Amino acid sequence: MLYIFVFLIFIIVLIFLLRESTLKKEFQRDLRFYWGEQNKVWEEKELPELLKRYLEYTGLVNEKDKSIVHISYQDVSFSQSKKGPVLKMEYEQYNFVNPLRRLAYMKSSMFGIPFEGYDTYHVGKSSMRGVIGKYFPLFDQKEKALEEGNLVTILAESLFLPNLLFSENIHFEKLNEHQIKGELKVEDIRVSGIFTFNEKNEYVSFYTDTRAQVDNGGNIRYAPWQAICEDYQKNPQGYCLPSKFKAIWKEEEDFVYFDGLITSIEYKK
């Protein structure tokens, strides 16, 4: 009897593994659609000296006319709560300059059963979805607070897509020799944070004291949030960029909920 039970479990898991993912198909469909649209770039404007030195140091001064960046991660440790399980996942994202968009697809497994997530942002609309077994929905959120959270992420990642720094929606203010304040405003939503650079002109952290946090139940709260960029290395394209990225909720004890290795950063168009 035990053999039959184990065999049935094996067959069920095999079906999950072999079936086509509905969420990944949606991600690929959206990507093809947005890729085919006319993605514009912003004309250059004057930037703070810190940003100029960062662009020169990384080599991204040569990518100021690109409208899309594709970032891939491997071996990501991800958790939705301090007491929750830590998933190992693969993660990839596309950020678009104009119109402003962000698509992020992640895949992992729980007890051998595939788990996938898909986060999207487009002006006026944001969503976060999760499915298990490539079909069964776990959550599907579209709260307004998701837009705020995604815009904070886009602002923190703006230094990986240089043309976005010239956007009419982004403004910078020098604070001191190693920090600038950035502000991003889209329609009626305004977010801001502090970028910190080290002596090498590497972008090492982004901090904001009010980022919206939305759990799987749709509950919303605001908390300090930080992104950390580490271990700058030259990639195959010759750009010196971080190979490690962390996202942290800054509470009584830091909660590192995303900790991944960046395997590639590629520029399109």
PDB file of C-alpha atoms in Angstrom, residues 94-226:
ATOM      1  CA  TYR A  94      12.789  43.816 -16.968  1.00  0.00           C
ATOM      2  CA  ASN A  95      12.675  47.556 -16.282  1.00  0.00           C
ATOM      3  CA  PHE A  96      11.450  49.945 -18.988  1.00  0.00           C
ATOM      4  CA  VAL A  97      12.250  53.661 -19.043  1.00  0.00           C
ATOM      5  CA  ASN A  98       9.410  55.336 -20.891  1.00  0.00           C
ATOM      6  CA  PRO A  99       6.623  54.330 -20.422  1.00  0.00           C
ATOM      7  CA  LEU A 100       7.770  53.377 -16.939  1.00  0.00           C
ATOM      8  CA  ARG A 101       7.281  49.644 -16.333  1.00  0.00           C
ATOM      9  CA  ARG A 102       8.726  46.795 -14.302  1.00  0.00           C
ATOM     10  CA  LEU A 103       8.082  43.066 -14.793  1.00  0.00           C
ATOM     11  CA  ALA A 104       9.550  40.483 -12.395  1.00  0.00           C
ATOM     12  CA  TYR A 105       9.121  36.713 -12.601  1.00  0.00           C
ATOM     13  CA  MET A 106      10.358  34.256  -9.956  1.00  0.00           C
ATOM     14  CA  LYS A 107      10.255  30.486  -9.658  1.00  0.00           C
ATOM     15  CA  SER A 108      10.940  28.102  -6.807  1.00  0.00           C
ATOM     16  CA  SER A 109       9.396  24.994  -5.256  1.00  0.00           C
ATOM     17  CA  MET A 110       7.756  24.009  -2.001  1.00  0.00           C
ATOM     18  CA  PHE A 111       7.889  20.334  -1.005  1.00  0.00           C
ATOM     19  CA  GLY A 112       8.812  19.497  -4.589  1.00  0.00           C
ATOM     20  CA  ILE A 113       5.825  21.365  -6.035  1.00  0.00           C
ATOM     21  CA  PRO A 114       6.595  24.383  -8.273  1.00  0.00           C
ATOM     22  CA  PHE A 115       5.895  27.855  -6.893  1.00  0.00           C
ATOM     23  CA  GLU A 116       5.925  30.973  -9.091  1.00  0.00           C
ATOM     24  CA  GLY A 117       5.438  34.677  -8.552  1.00  0.00           C
ATOM     25  CA  TYR A 118       4.861  37.532 -10.958  1.00  0.00           C
ATOM     26  CA  ASP A 119       5.086  41.222  -9.991  1.00  0.00           C
ATOM     27  CA  THR A 120       4.120  43.939 -12.451  1.00  0.00           C
ATOM     28  CA  TYR A 121       4.095  47.710 -12.490  1.00  0.00           C
ATOM     29  CA  HIS A 122       2.717  49.989 -15.155  1.00  0.00           C
ATOM     30  CA  VAL A 123       1.655  53.579 -14.628  1.00  0.00           C
ATOM     31  CA  GLY A 124      -1.604  53.477 -12.688  1.00  0.00           C
ATOM     32  CA  LYS A 125      -1.595  49.716 -12.206  1.00  0.00           C
ATOM     33  CA  SER A 126       0.384  47.247 -10.111  1.00  0.00           C
ATOM     34  CA  SER A 127      -0.138  43.609  -9.192  1.00  0.00           C
ATOM     35  CA  MET A 128       1.508  40.752  -7.297  1.00  0.00           C
ATOM     36  CA  ARG A 129       0.480  37.173  -8.036  1.00  0.00           C
ATOM     37  CA  GLY A 130       1.577  33.768  -6.831  1.00  0.00           C
ATOM     38  CA  VAL A 131       0.646  30.274  -8.014  1.00  0.00           C
ATOM     39  CA  ILE A 132       1.541  26.756  -6.911  1.00  0.00           C
ATOM     40  CA  GLY A 133       1.658  23.718  -9.159  1.00  0.00           C
ATOM     41  CA  LYS A 134       1.921  26.093 -12.153  1.00  0.00           C
ATOM     42  CA  TYR A 135      -1.829  26.641 -12.004  1.00  0.00           C
ATOM     43  CA  PHE A 136      -3.423  27.010  -8.549  1.00  0.00           C
ATOM     44  CA  PRO A 137      -3.516  30.623  -7.272  1.00  0.00           C
ATOM     45  CA  LEU A 138      -2.072  31.465  -3.849  1.00  0.00           C
ATOM     46  CA  PHE A 139      -2.610  35.227  -3.943  1.00  0.00           C
ATOM     47  CA  ASP A 140      -3.548  37.945  -6.409  1.00  0.00           C
ATOM     48  CA  GLN A 141      -3.140  41.477  -5.103  1.00  0.00           C
ATOM     49  CA  LYS A 142      -3.806  44.791  -6.787  1.00  0.00           C
ATOM     50  CA  GLU A 143      -3.831  47.228  -3.842  1.00  0.00           C
ATOM     51  CA  LYS A 144      -2.901  50.863  -4.466  1.00  0.00           C
ATOM     52  CA  ALA A 145      -0.077  50.456  -1.942  1.00  0.00           C
ATOM     53  CA  LEU A 146       1.602  48.020  -4.340  1.00  0.00           C
ATOM     54  CA  GLU A 147       2.163  50.937  -6.715  1.00  0.00           C
ATOM     55  CA  GLU A 148       3.989  52.835  -3.990  1.00  0.00           C
ATOM     56  CA  GLY A 149       6.137  49.822  -3.150  1.00  0.00           C
ATOM     57  CA  ASN A 150       6.992  49.183  -6.801  1.00  0.00           C
ATOM     58  CA  LEU A 151       7.899  52.820  -7.356  1.00  0.00           C
ATOM     59  CA  VAL A 152      10.296  52.664  -4.390  1.00  0.00           C
ATOM     60  CA  THR A 153      11.908  49.592  -5.968  1.00  0.00           C
ATOM     61  CA  ILE A 154      12.115  51.317  -9.360  1.00  0.00           C
ATOM     62  CA  LEU A 155      13.740  54.356  -7.750  1.00  0.00           C
ATOM     63  CA  ALA A 156      16.271  52.153  -5.918  1.00  0.00           C
ATOM     64  CA  GLU A 157      17.052  50.337  -9.192  1.00  0.00           C
ATOM     65  CA  SER A 158      17.179  53.484 -11.313  1.00  0.00           C
ATOM     66  CA  LEU A 159      20.978  53.543 -11.128  1.00  0.00           C
ATOM     67  CA  PHE A 160      21.020  50.269 -13.102  1.00  0.00           C
ATOM     68  CA  LEU A 161      19.155  51.951 -15.985  1.00  0.00           C
ATOM     69  CA  PRO A 162      20.979  55.253 -16.589  1.00  0.00           C
ATOM     70  CA  ASN A 163      18.485  56.841 -18.966  1.00  0.00           C
ATOM     71  CA  LEU A 164      15.875  56.752 -16.217  1.00  0.00           C
ATOM     72  CA  LEU A 165      18.017  59.230 -14.267  1.00  0.00           C
ATOM     73  CA  PHE A 166      17.107  61.856 -16.893  1.00  0.00           C
ATOM     74  CA  SER A 167      13.354  61.317 -16.488  1.00  0.00           C
ATOM     75  CA  GLU A 168      11.232  64.391 -15.860  1.00  0.00           C
ATOM     76  CA  ASN A 169       9.643  62.410 -13.008  1.00  0.00           C
ATOM     77  CA  ILE A 170      12.902  61.990 -11.063  1.00  0.00           C
ATOM     78  CA  HIS A 171      14.728  64.721  -9.165  1.00  0.00           C
ATOM     79  CA  PHE A 172      17.960  64.575  -7.163  1.00  0.00           C
ATOM     80  CA  GLU A 173      19.389  66.690  -4.381  1.00  0.00           C
ATOM     81  CA  LYS A 174      22.925  66.489  -3.002  1.00  0.00           C
ATOM     82  CA  LEU A 175      23.024  65.889   0.771  1.00  0.00           C
ATOM     83  CA  ASN A 176      26.771  65.480   1.371  1.00  0.00           C
ATOM     84  CA  GLU A 177      29.895  64.059  -0.284  1.00  0.00           C
ATOM     85  CA  HIS A 178      28.527  60.505  -0.256  1.00  0.00           C
ATOM     86  CA  GLN A 179      24.740  60.838  -0.356  1.00  0.00           C
ATOM     87  CA  ILE A 180      22.017  62.228  -2.562  1.00  0.00           C
ATOM     88  CA  LYS A 181      18.278  62.288  -2.109  1.00  0.00           C
ATOM     89  CA  GLY A 182      16.144  61.005  -4.981  1.00  0.00           C
ATOM     90  CA  GLU A 183      12.450  61.611  -5.536  1.00  0.00           C
ATOM     91  CA  LEU A 184      10.170  59.904  -8.046  1.00  0.00           C
ATOM     92  CA  LYS A 185       6.666  61.209  -8.765  1.00  0.00           C
ATOM     93  CA  VAL A 186       4.211  59.401 -11.023  1.00  0.00           C
ATOM     94  CA  GLU A 187       0.681  60.780 -11.240  1.00  0.00           C
ATOM     95  CA  ASP A 188      -0.468  61.234  -7.611  1.00  0.00           C
ATOM     96  CA  ILE A 189       2.200  59.024  -6.000  1.00  0.00           C
ATOM     97  CA  ARG A 190       5.468  60.440  -4.728  1.00  0.00           C
ATOM     98  CA  VAL A 191       8.278  58.329  -3.221  1.00  0.00           C
ATOM     99  CA  SER A 192      11.778  59.265  -2.122  1.00  0.00           C
ATOM    100  CA  GLY A 193      14.919  57.862  -0.558  1.00  0.00           C
ATOM    101  CA  ILE A 194      18.620  58.354   0.056  1.00  0.00           C
ATOM    102  CA  PHE A 195      21.335  56.896  -2.190  1.00  0.00           C
ATOM    103  CA  THR A 196      24.721  56.271  -0.574  1.00  0.00           C
ATOM    104  CA  PHE A 197      28.046  55.895  -2.402  1.00  0.00           C
ATOM    105  CA  ASN A 198      31.430  54.770  -1.076  1.00  0.00           C
ATOM    106  CA  GLU A 199      34.907  56.189  -1.724  1.00  0.00           C
ATOM    107  CA  LYS A 200      35.157  54.220  -4.992  1.00  0.00           C
ATOM    108  CA  ASN A 201      31.965  55.868  -6.286  1.00  0.00           C
ATOM    109  CA  GLU A 202      30.090  52.562  -5.955  1.00  0.00           C
ATOM    110  CA  TYR A 203      26.370  52.778  -5.201  1.00  0.00           C
ATOM    111  CA  VAL A 204      26.136  50.773  -1.976  1.00  0.00           C
ATOM    112  CA  SER A 205      22.683  51.426  -0.494  1.00  0.00           C
ATOM    113  CA  PHE A 206      19.264  53.014  -0.849  1.00  0.00           C
ATOM    114  CA  TYR A 207      17.137  53.861   2.190  1.00  0.00           C
ATOM    115  CA  THR A 208      13.590  55.107   2.667  1.00  0.00           C
ATOM    116  CA  ASP A 209      11.708  55.399   5.936  1.00  0.00           C
ATOM    117  CA  THR A 210       8.214  54.789   4.531  1.00  0.00           C
ATOM    118  CA  ARG A 211       7.715  51.891   2.140  1.00  0.00           C
ATOM    119  CA  ALA A 212       4.374  50.120   1.860  1.00  0.00           C
ATOM    120  CA  GLN A 213       4.486  46.454   2.874  1.00  0.00           C
ATOM    121  CA  VAL A 214       1.602  44.267   1.640  1.00  0.00           C
ATOM    122  CA  ASP A 215       1.245  40.706   2.939  1.00  0.00           C
ATOM    123  CA  ASN A 216      -0.531  37.798   1.221  1.00  0.00           C
ATOM    124  CA  GLY A 217      -3.759  38.725   2.990  1.00  0.00           C
ATOM    125  CA  GLY A 218      -3.711  42.232   1.550  1.00  0.00           C
ATOM    126  CA  ASN A 219      -2.853  43.873   4.871  1.00  0.00           C
ATOM    127  CA  ILE A 220      -0.794  47.057   4.472  1.00  0.00           C
ATOM    128  CA  ARG A 221       1.708  48.729   6.768  1.00  0.00           C
ATOM    129  CA  TYR A 222       4.559  51.179   6.278  1.00  0.00           C
ATOM    130  CA  ALA A 223       8.103  50.543   7.463  1.00  0.00           C
ATOM    131  CA  PRO A 224      11.688  51.652   6.787  1.00  0.00           C
ATOM    132  CA  TRP A 225      13.278  49.762   3.901  1.00  0.00           C
ATOM    133  CA  GLN A 226      16.810  49.426   2.556  1.00  0.00           C
TER     134      GLN A 226
END
